[in-house]
Coordinates of C-alpha atoms in Angstrom, one line a residue:
M1 CA 21.6 -27.2 23.7
T2 CA 18.5 -25.3 22.7
E3 CA 18.8 -21.5 23.1
Q4 CA 16.0 -19.7 25.0
T5 CA 14.7 -16.2 25.0
D6 CA 11.6 -14.4 26.2
V7 CA 10.1 -13.4 22.9
I8 CA 11.0 -14.3 19.3
I9 CA 9.8 -11.9 16.6
V10 CA 9.7 -13.4 13.0
G11 CA 10.1 -10.4 10.6
T12 CA 12.0 -7.2 10.9
G13 CA 9.5 -5.0 9.1
L14 CA 7.6 -2.1 10.7
A15 CA 5.2 -4.3 12.7
G16 CA 8.0 -6.4 14.1
L17 CA 10.1 -3.3 15.0
V18 CA 7.2 -1.6 16.8
A19 CA 6.6 -4.8 18.7
A20 CA 10.3 -5.0 19.6
T21 CA 10.4 -1.4 21.0
E22 CA 7.5 -2.2 23.3
L23 CA 9.2 -5.4 24.5
I24 CA 12.4 -3.6 25.1
R25 CA 10.5 -1.0 27.2
R26 CA 9.2 -3.9 29.3
G27 CA 12.6 -5.4 29.8
R28 CA 12.0 -8.6 27.8
R29 CA 14.8 -10.5 26.2
V30 CA 14.0 -10.4 22.5
V31 CA 15.4 -12.0 19.3
L32 CA 14.4 -10.7 15.9
L33 CA 14.6 -13.2 13.0
D34 CA 14.5 -12.4 9.3
Q35 CA 15.3 -14.6 6.2
E36 CA 16.8 -11.5 4.4
P37 CA 20.2 -9.8 4.9
R38 CA 20.5 -6.8 7.2
A39 CA 20.3 -4.6 4.2
S40 CA 16.5 -5.2 4.1
L41 CA 15.9 -4.2 7.7
G42 CA 12.6 -2.4 7.8
G43 CA 10.9 -4.6 5.3
Q44 CA 8.2 -3.3 2.9
A45 CA 7.7 -0.1 4.9
F46 CA 11.0 1.2 3.6
W47 CA 9.7 1.3 0.1
S48 CA 6.4 3.0 1.0
L49 CA 5.3 6.6 0.5
G50 CA 4.9 6.8 4.3
G51 CA 1.2 7.6 4.3
L52 CA -0.7 7.4 7.6
F53 CA -4.5 7.5 8.1
M54 CA -5.2 9.9 10.9
I55 CA -8.4 11.8 12.0
D56 CA -8.9 15.4 12.9
T57 CA -5.3 16.4 12.9
P58 CA -3.7 19.9 13.0
E59 CA -2.5 19.2 9.4
Q60 CA -6.1 18.7 8.3
R61 CA -7.4 21.7 10.1
R62 CA -4.7 23.9 8.5
M63 CA -6.0 22.7 5.1
R64 CA -9.6 23.6 6.1
I65 CA -10.6 20.0 6.4
R66 CA -13.3 19.2 9.0
D67 CA -13.0 15.6 10.1
N68 CA -14.2 13.7 13.1
L69 CA -14.4 10.2 14.5
D70 CA -18.0 9.6 13.5
L71 CA -17.4 10.5 9.9
A72 CA -14.3 8.4 9.7
R73 CA -16.1 5.4 11.2
Q74 CA -18.9 5.8 8.7
D75 CA -16.3 5.8 5.9
W76 CA -14.5 2.8 7.3
L77 CA -17.5 0.6 7.8
G78 CA -19.0 1.6 4.5
S79 CA -15.8 0.6 2.8
A80 CA -15.2 -2.6 4.9
G81 CA -18.6 -4.1 4.2
F82 CA -18.1 -6.6 7.1
D83 CA -20.5 -9.4 6.3
R84 CA -19.1 -12.7 7.8
P85 CA -19.2 -14.3 11.2
E86 CA -15.4 -14.3 11.2
D87 CA -15.4 -10.5 10.9
Y88 CA -16.0 -10.3 14.7
W89 CA -12.4 -9.6 15.7
P90 CA -11.6 -7.5 12.5
R91 CA -14.6 -5.2 13.3
L92 CA -13.3 -4.8 16.9
W93 CA -9.8 -4.0 15.6
A94 CA -11.3 -1.5 13.1
D95 CA -13.1 0.3 16.0
A96 CA -10.0 0.3 18.1
Y97 CA -7.8 1.6 15.3
L98 CA -10.2 4.4 14.6
D99 CA -10.1 5.5 18.3
F100 CA -6.3 5.4 18.1
A101 CA -6.2 7.4 14.8
A102 CA -8.5 10.0 16.3
G103 CA -6.8 10.0 19.7
E104 CA -3.3 9.4 20.8
M105 CA -1.8 8.3 17.5
R106 CA -0.5 11.6 16.2
G107 CA 0.8 12.8 19.6
W108 CA 2.5 9.5 20.3
L109 CA 4.3 9.5 16.9
H110 CA 5.0 13.2 17.0
G111 CA 6.7 12.7 20.4
M112 CA 9.1 10.3 18.8
G113 CA 10.0 12.9 16.2
M114 CA 7.8 12.0 13.3
R115 CA 6.5 14.9 11.1
W116 CA 4.2 15.1 8.1
F117 CA 4.0 16.9 4.8
P118 CA 1.5 19.9 5.3
V119 CA -0.8 19.0 2.4
V120 CA -3.0 16.0 3.4
G121 CA -3.7 13.7 0.5
W122 CA -7.2 12.6 -0.6
A123 CA -6.9 8.9 -1.5
E124 CA -9.7 6.5 -2.3
R125 CA -12.5 9.1 -2.7
G126 CA -15.2 6.5 -3.4
G127 CA -17.6 8.1 -5.8
S128 CA -20.8 6.4 -4.6
L129 CA -23.1 6.9 -1.6
A130 CA -22.2 8.7 1.7
D131 CA -22.3 5.4 3.6
G132 CA -20.4 3.5 0.9
H133 CA -16.8 3.1 0.1
G134 CA -14.3 6.0 0.2
N135 CA -12.8 8.8 2.3
S136 CA -15.3 11.7 2.6
V137 CA -12.4 14.0 3.4
P138 CA -8.6 13.9 2.9
R139 CA -6.9 11.8 5.6
F140 CA -3.6 10.5 3.9
H141 CA -0.8 12.1 5.9
V142 CA 2.5 11.7 4.1
T143 CA 5.4 11.3 6.6
W144 CA 8.3 13.7 6.1
G145 CA 11.0 11.2 5.1
T146 CA 8.4 8.8 3.5
G147 CA 8.7 5.1 4.5
P148 CA 12.2 5.5 6.0
G149 CA 10.8 8.4 8.1
V150 CA 8.1 6.1 9.5
L151 CA 10.7 3.5 10.4
E152 CA 13.2 5.9 11.8
P153 CA 12.0 6.3 15.4
F154 CA 11.6 2.5 15.9
L155 CA 14.8 1.6 14.2
K156 CA 16.7 4.0 16.5
Q157 CA 15.4 2.3 19.6
V158 CA 16.0 -1.2 18.3
L159 CA 19.5 -0.5 17.1
A160 CA 20.4 1.2 20.3
A161 CA 19.1 -1.8 22.2
E162 CA 21.2 -4.1 20.0
T163 CA 24.3 -2.1 20.8
E164 CA 23.5 -2.4 24.5
G165 CA 23.0 -6.1 24.2
R166 CA 19.3 -6.0 25.1
I167 CA 18.1 -7.4 21.8
A168 CA 19.5 -9.7 19.1
L169 CA 18.9 -9.3 15.4
R170 CA 19.6 -12.4 13.4
F171 CA 19.4 -12.1 9.7
R172 CA 19.4 -15.0 7.2
H173 CA 17.3 -17.0 9.7
R174 CA 14.3 -18.6 7.9
V175 CA 11.7 -20.1 10.1
T176 CA 10.2 -23.3 8.7
R177 CA 8.2 -24.6 11.7
L178 CA 6.6 -23.4 14.9
I179 CA 7.4 -25.7 17.8
R180 CA 4.3 -27.0 19.6
D181 CA 4.2 -28.4 23.1
G182 CA 1.3 -29.6 25.2
S183 CA 0.1 -26.1 26.0
G184 CA 0.8 -24.2 22.8
V185 CA 3.7 -22.7 20.8
S186 CA 7.0 -22.7 22.6
G187 CA 9.5 -21.6 19.9
V188 CA 10.7 -21.9 16.3
E189 CA 12.8 -24.1 14.1
G190 CA 14.4 -23.2 10.8
E191 CA 17.4 -22.8 8.5
I192 CA 20.3 -20.4 8.6
L193 CA 20.8 -19.3 5.0
A194 CA 24.2 -18.4 3.5
D195 CA 25.3 -14.8 3.7
D196 CA 24.4 -12.8 0.7
P197 CA 25.6 -9.2 0.1
V198 CA 22.6 -8.3 -2.1
D199 CA 21.3 -4.8 -1.9
R200 CA 17.9 -4.0 -0.2
G201 CA 15.0 -5.5 -2.0
R202 CA 16.9 -7.7 -4.4
Q203 CA 16.3 -11.4 -4.5
S204 CA 18.7 -13.2 -2.2
S205 CA 19.9 -16.8 -2.3
R206 CA 18.2 -19.7 -0.4
D207 CA 21.3 -21.8 0.1
V208 CA 21.1 -23.4 3.5
V209 CA 24.1 -23.5 5.9
R210 CA 22.6 -25.3 8.9
D211 CA 19.5 -25.6 11.1
F212 CA 18.6 -23.7 14.2
R213 CA 16.1 -23.9 17.1
L214 CA 15.1 -21.2 19.5
E215 CA 12.6 -21.4 22.3
G216 CA 10.3 -18.6 23.6
R217 CA 7.0 -16.9 22.9
V218 CA 6.6 -16.1 19.2
I219 CA 5.2 -13.0 17.4
V220 CA 4.6 -13.6 13.7
A221 CA 5.3 -10.3 11.9
S222 CA 6.4 -11.7 8.5
G223 CA 4.1 -9.8 6.1
G224 CA 1.7 -11.0 3.5
I225 CA 1.6 -12.9 0.3
G226 CA 2.0 -10.1 -2.3
G227 CA 5.4 -11.3 -3.6
N228 CA 4.2 -14.9 -4.1
E229 CA 2.2 -14.9 -7.3
A230 CA 1.2 -18.6 -6.8
L231 CA -0.4 -17.8 -3.4
V232 CA -2.0 -14.7 -4.8
R233 CA -3.6 -16.7 -7.6
Q234 CA -4.6 -19.5 -5.2
A235 CA -6.5 -17.0 -3.0
W236 CA -7.9 -14.9 -5.8
P237 CA -11.7 -14.6 -5.5
A238 CA -12.7 -15.2 -9.1
D239 CA -16.4 -15.4 -8.2
R240 CA -16.3 -11.9 -6.8
L241 CA -13.7 -10.1 -9.0
G242 CA -13.5 -12.2 -12.1
P243 CA -10.4 -14.3 -13.1
P244 CA -7.0 -12.9 -12.4
P245 CA -5.1 -11.7 -15.5
D246 CA -2.4 -14.1 -16.7
R247 CA 0.1 -11.2 -16.6
M248 CA 0.6 -9.0 -13.5
V249 CA 3.5 -7.0 -12.0
C250 CA 4.7 -7.2 -8.5
G251 CA 4.6 -4.3 -6.1
V252 CA 6.6 -5.9 -3.3
P253 CA 10.0 -7.7 -3.0
H254 CA 10.4 -11.4 -3.7
H255 CA 10.8 -12.3 0.0
V256 CA 7.2 -11.3 0.8
D257 CA 6.2 -14.9 0.2
G258 CA 3.5 -15.5 2.8
L259 CA 5.0 -18.8 3.9
M260 CA 5.1 -18.0 7.6
I261 CA 1.3 -17.7 7.6
G262 CA 1.1 -21.3 6.5
H263 CA 3.5 -22.3 9.3
A264 CA 1.3 -20.5 11.8
E265 CA -1.7 -22.4 10.4
Q266 CA 0.1 -25.7 10.8
A267 CA 0.7 -24.8 14.4
G268 CA -3.0 -24.2 15.1
A269 CA -3.7 -20.6 14.0
R270 CA -6.9 -19.9 12.2
I271 CA -6.5 -18.0 8.9
I272 CA -9.5 -16.0 7.9
N273 CA -10.5 -13.8 4.9
R274 CA -7.8 -15.2 2.6
D275 CA -9.8 -14.0 -0.4
R276 CA -9.6 -10.3 0.6
M277 CA -6.6 -8.7 -1.1
W278 CA -5.6 -5.2 -2.2
H279 CA -4.1 -5.0 -5.6
Y280 CA -3.8 -1.8 -7.7
T281 CA -4.8 -1.2 -11.2
E282 CA -2.4 1.6 -12.0
G283 CA 0.8 -0.6 -12.2
I284 CA 3.6 0.1 -14.6
R285 CA 6.7 -2.1 -15.2
N286 CA 9.8 -0.6 -13.5
W287 CA 12.3 0.3 -16.2
D288 CA 15.1 0.0 -13.6
P289 CA 13.9 -3.0 -11.5
I290 CA 15.1 -4.0 -8.1
W291 CA 13.1 -7.2 -7.5
P292 CA 11.7 -9.7 -10.0
N293 CA 8.8 -8.4 -12.1
H294 CA 9.1 -5.1 -10.3
G295 CA 6.0 -2.8 -10.7
I296 CA 5.4 0.7 -9.6
R297 CA 2.1 2.3 -8.9
I298 CA 1.1 5.6 -10.5
L299 CA -0.7 7.8 -7.9
P300 CA -2.9 9.8 -10.3
G301 CA -4.7 13.0 -9.8
P302 CA -8.3 13.2 -11.1
S303 CA -7.8 14.5 -14.7
S304 CA -6.4 11.6 -16.8
L305 CA -9.0 9.7 -18.8
W306 CA -9.2 6.0 -18.1
F307 CA -10.0 3.5 -20.9
D308 CA -10.2 -0.3 -20.9
A309 CA -7.9 -2.4 -23.1
R310 CA -10.3 -2.0 -26.0
G311 CA -10.5 1.8 -25.8
N312 CA -13.8 2.2 -24.0
R313 CA -13.9 4.8 -21.3
M314 CA -14.2 3.3 -17.8
P315 CA -17.5 4.1 -16.0
A316 CA -17.7 5.8 -12.6
P317 CA -16.6 5.0 -9.9
C318 CA -13.7 3.7 -12.0
L319 CA -12.0 7.1 -12.0
P320 CA -8.3 7.9 -11.1
G321 CA -8.0 7.8 -7.3
F322 CA -11.6 6.9 -6.5
D323 CA -12.3 3.1 -6.1
S324 CA -9.5 0.6 -6.5
L325 CA -11.6 -2.5 -5.9
A326 CA -14.4 -1.5 -8.3
T327 CA -11.8 -0.7 -11.0
L328 CA -10.1 -4.1 -10.4
K329 CA -13.4 -5.9 -10.7
H330 CA -14.3 -4.0 -13.9
I331 CA -11.0 -4.9 -15.6
C332 CA -10.9 -8.6 -14.5
R333 CA -14.5 -9.3 -15.3
A334 CA -13.9 -8.0 -18.8
G335 CA -11.1 -10.5 -19.1
D336 CA -8.5 -7.8 -19.7
R337 CA -4.8 -7.8 -18.6
H338 CA -4.4 -4.0 -18.7
S339 CA -6.1 -0.7 -19.1
W340 CA -5.0 2.8 -20.4
F341 CA -4.6 6.3 -19.1
V342 CA -4.8 8.9 -21.8
T343 CA -3.5 12.2 -20.6
T344 CA -1.3 15.2 -21.5
Q345 CA 2.1 16.6 -20.5
K346 CA 0.3 19.4 -18.6
I347 CA -1.6 16.8 -16.5
I348 CA 1.3 14.6 -15.7
G349 CA 3.4 17.6 -14.7
K350 CA 1.0 18.4 -11.9
E351 CA -0.9 15.1 -11.2
F352 CA 1.4 12.1 -11.7
A353 CA 3.3 10.8 -8.7
L354 CA 4.8 7.4 -8.2
S355 CA 4.5 5.2 -5.2
G356 CA 7.5 4.4 -3.1
S357 CA 10.3 6.2 -1.2
E358 CA 12.8 5.7 -4.0
Q359 CA 10.5 7.5 -6.5
N360 CA 10.1 10.6 -4.3
P361 CA 13.7 11.7 -3.4
D362 CA 12.5 15.2 -2.3
L363 CA 10.2 13.8 0.4
T364 CA 12.4 10.9 1.3
N365 CA 15.5 13.0 1.7
R366 CA 13.6 15.9 3.4
D367 CA 15.0 18.2 0.7
I368 CA 12.8 21.3 0.8
G369 CA 14.6 22.9 -2.2
L370 CA 14.1 19.8 -4.4
L371 CA 10.5 19.6 -3.2
L372 CA 9.7 23.1 -4.3
R373 CA 11.5 22.6 -7.6
S374 CA 9.9 19.2 -8.4
R375 CA 6.3 19.9 -7.1
L376 CA 5.7 23.5 -8.0
A377 CA 7.8 24.1 -11.1
K378 CA 6.6 23.4 -14.6
G379 CA 7.1 19.9 -15.9
A380 CA 6.8 16.5 -14.2
P381 CA 9.0 15.4 -11.4
A382 CA 12.3 13.8 -12.6
P383 CA 11.3 10.2 -11.7
V384 CA 8.1 10.5 -13.7
E385 CA 10.0 12.0 -16.7
A386 CA 12.4 9.0 -16.4
F387 CA 9.5 6.6 -16.7
K388 CA 8.1 8.6 -19.7
R389 CA 11.5 8.3 -21.4
H390 CA 12.5 4.7 -20.6
G391 CA 9.3 2.9 -19.5
E392 CA 7.9 0.3 -21.8
D393 CA 4.3 1.2 -20.9
F394 CA 4.5 4.9 -22.0
V395 CA 3.5 6.2 -25.4
V396 CA 4.1 9.8 -26.3
A397 CA 2.8 11.5 -29.5
D398 CA 1.8 14.9 -30.9
T399 CA -1.4 13.7 -32.5
L400 CA -4.1 11.3 -31.4
E401 CA -3.7 9.1 -34.4
A402 CA 0.0 8.7 -33.7
L403 CA -0.8 8.0 -30.1
V404 CA -3.3 5.2 -30.9
E405 CA -0.8 3.7 -33.3
G406 CA 1.7 3.4 -30.4
M407 CA -1.0 2.0 -28.1
N408 CA -1.9 -0.6 -30.7
R409 CA 1.8 -1.7 -30.9
I410 CA 2.0 -2.6 -27.2
G411 CA -1.7 -3.2 -26.3
D412 CA -3.6 -6.5 -26.3
H413 CA -6.4 -5.1 -28.5
S414 CA -6.6 -2.8 -31.5
I415 CA -8.2 0.5 -30.7
D416 CA -10.1 2.6 -33.3
P417 CA -8.7 6.1 -33.2
G418 CA -12.1 7.5 -34.3
H419 CA -13.9 5.8 -31.3
L420 CA -11.2 7.1 -28.9
R421 CA -11.4 10.7 -30.4
A422 CA -15.2 10.8 -30.0
Q423 CA -15.1 9.9 -26.3
I424 CA -12.3 12.4 -25.6
E425 CA -14.1 15.2 -27.5
A426 CA -17.3 14.5 -25.6
R427 CA -15.4 14.9 -22.4
D428 CA -13.7 18.0 -23.6
R429 CA -17.0 19.5 -24.7
E430 CA -18.2 19.4 -21.0
L431 CA -15.5 21.7 -19.9
G432 CA -17.0 24.7 -21.7
N433 CA -20.0 24.8 -19.5
T434 CA -20.5 25.7 -15.8
F435 CA -22.7 22.6 -15.6
A436 CA -21.7 19.0 -16.4
K437 CA -23.1 15.5 -16.3
D438 CA -19.7 13.8 -16.8
A439 CA -18.9 12.3 -13.4
Q440 CA -15.1 12.9 -13.9
I441 CA -15.6 16.6 -14.7
V442 CA -17.8 17.0 -11.6
A443 CA -15.2 15.2 -9.5
L444 CA -12.4 17.3 -10.9
R445 CA -14.2 20.5 -10.0
Q446 CA -14.8 19.2 -6.5
A447 CA -11.1 18.3 -6.2
R448 CA -10.0 21.8 -7.1
A449 CA -12.3 23.2 -4.4
Y450 CA -9.9 21.5 -1.9
L451 CA -6.9 23.8 -1.3
G452 CA -4.4 21.0 -1.2
D453 CA -5.5 19.5 -4.5
R454 CA -5.6 22.9 -6.1
L455 CA -2.1 23.8 -5.0
I456 CA -0.1 20.6 -5.9
R457 CA -2.4 17.8 -7.1
T458 CA -4.6 19.0 -10.0
A459 CA -3.8 20.6 -13.3
R460 CA -5.9 23.5 -14.5
P461 CA -8.8 21.9 -16.4
H462 CA -8.2 21.9 -20.1
A463 CA -9.2 20.0 -23.2
I464 CA -7.2 16.7 -23.6
L465 CA -6.8 17.4 -27.3
D466 CA -5.6 21.0 -26.8
P467 CA -2.2 21.1 -28.6
K468 CA -0.9 23.6 -26.0
A469 CA -1.3 21.0 -23.3
G470 CA 0.7 18.3 -25.2
P471 CA 2.2 16.1 -26.1
L472 CA -0.4 13.5 -25.6
I473 CA 0.6 10.5 -23.4
A474 CA -0.9 7.1 -23.1
V475 CA 0.1 4.7 -20.2
R476 CA -0.5 1.0 -20.3
L477 CA -1.6 0.0 -16.8
H478 CA -1.1 -3.5 -15.3
I479 CA -2.6 -5.1 -12.2
L480 CA -0.1 -4.7 -9.5
T481 CA 0.0 -7.3 -6.7
R482 CA 0.4 -5.7 -3.2
K483 CA -1.4 -6.4 0.0
S484 CA -3.2 -9.2 1.9
L485 CA -6.3 -7.9 3.7
G486 CA -7.0 -11.2 5.5
G487 CA -4.6 -13.3 7.6
I488 CA -4.0 -14.8 11.0
E489 CA -7.0 -14.2 13.4
T490 CA -6.1 -12.4 16.6
D491 CA -7.8 -10.8 19.6
L492 CA -7.1 -7.2 20.6
D493 CA -4.0 -8.2 22.4
G494 CA -2.5 -9.8 19.3
R495 CA -3.0 -13.3 20.6
V496 CA -3.4 -15.8 17.8
L497 CA -6.7 -17.7 17.9
G498 CA -7.3 -21.3 16.9
D499 CA -10.2 -22.9 15.2
D500 CA -12.0 -23.2 18.5
G501 CA -11.8 -19.4 19.0
Q502 CA -9.4 -19.7 21.9
P503 CA -5.9 -18.2 22.1
V504 CA -3.0 -20.5 21.0
A505 CA -0.7 -20.1 24.0
G506 CA 2.6 -18.5 23.3
L507 CA 1.7 -17.3 19.8
Y508 CA 1.0 -13.7 18.6
A509 CA 0.7 -12.0 15.2
C510 CA 0.7 -8.5 13.9
G511 CA 1.0 -6.4 10.8
E512 CA 0.1 -7.8 7.4
A513 CA 0.4 -11.4 8.5
A514 CA -2.6 -10.7 10.8
G515 CA -4.5 -8.7 8.2
F516 CA -3.2 -5.6 9.9
G517 CA -5.3 -6.5 12.9
G518 CA -7.6 -9.4 13.8
G519 CA -7.3 -11.2 10.5
G520 CA -8.5 -8.4 8.3
Y521 CA -9.5 -5.0 9.9
H522 CA -10.0 -3.5 6.4
G523 CA -12.8 -5.8 5.4
Y524 CA -13.1 -5.8 1.6
N525 CA -11.7 -2.3 1.0
A526 CA -8.9 -0.1 2.2
L527 CA -8.9 3.7 2.7
E528 CA -5.1 4.1 2.3
G529 CA -2.7 5.1 5.1
T530 CA -4.2 2.2 7.0
F531 CA -1.5 -0.3 6.1
L532 CA 1.4 1.4 7.9
G533 CA -1.0 2.6 10.5
G534 CA -2.2 -1.0 11.1
C535 CA 1.4 -2.3 11.3
I536 CA 2.1 0.3 14.0
F537 CA -1.1 -0.3 15.9
S538 CA -1.1 -4.1 15.8
G539 CA 2.7 -4.3 16.4
R540 CA 2.3 -2.1 19.5
A541 CA -0.5 -4.3 20.8
A542 CA 1.5 -7.5 20.3
G543 CA 4.6 -6.0 21.9
R544 CA 2.6 -4.9 25.0
S545 CA 1.0 -8.3 25.4
A546 CA 3.6 -11.0 24.5

């Protein structure tokens, strides 16, 4: 006999959990399915830094940041570059999210107990025209508790409802097909996988125990394709970005495989903007990996010098923290597999952070004492120092010649130390003048005009070759696969649309599977903090509609 329920949610990440809380509130019978063990409850959001894009908040105003909806919309649309007929719903989703981020978002989340680090981060600064890509002001609100802190209020509600018998969580249930009837989608079929006691994020087995079938409305909240390198390469826009490198590192667990998007397509869903993806250029190989090919992103401040694989300084806007997509394009069109940061111990002590909850124990564990010691004391935070000691991508030396020797041992191309020195000395020479034409020096001075950057995010400007700032450090940077910006097309209620533009009855989508809203509400570029924000916003919409 086939089991029935009101709503089936495929995926127990942030978007699925948010949708579940809304359905619980409405009194619906809900079953949450996930192919991973219970240990991975919360999905990718658990591993995140917990940043949320919000507009004109008390945190911004305390940091003397003047923000408003019109400025944020200008930044978003300048970054998105919507230029396709299929951008109709993504554009509407972008407008709706901006209204949410400038309106009820903070109060709604604050009412659930969520809090934020007082210094607002300035991500994706752009570096071009006012109506082009980038955040004109800092908007990246790091949640106190990082990714787990974002999940916490929704997990509490879902787990309480599970205890009360109002919702069922079924792990090791892999959906392989959406059931179609005469009017639309009426349920799911799939395989129950063998129990596997692996820790969170580690690759689990795919041994099948038996099949299952479940009927009800379906919300696809299964995430994107970032952990499936074959799908990433298949969707890669070589004509726009250049060919993908033959070696990349992976920023998400193995189970982020994108297969559910294909199942939705087979059931009649329209998939749009497949070629829009968000991959980082500051990836380093994790010396203590959790999932296969595990990469971590460096979140750099503005001072490190960025060179291509051949030792040529990267042009603006390819500066640390400014324009991820432009930098990715520059590297790939050159045919390179990596690039280089050249920096100093003084800079990494103030400016290097690592993405992920596990790399920021002070923020994740809400440990104020550790926070003060790690962020304000001399020296780099302990996780950064661990990568410097153990990471295969770090080179540390007292002289530039020794540094280049180490770079040449692990790099793809031989770098001339004289050429590298000339470029660094040219940059250092600009520091001695009130005026400057070096775009990075100008940007560094602007960054230090922001109180938050001056306090915890930028080192006091100094010559890279000053021995007092040493030792010198070079970091080999890989392309890090991460996010799908396109996905399943939906209307503003999260209803999945078919090729005819009409809703597929009984089928909804949210989170990264839906391009964070509508099939790609970022357009071509992201402003950061918009991934978790999009999961929350689109999950809420689907849960209120299904």
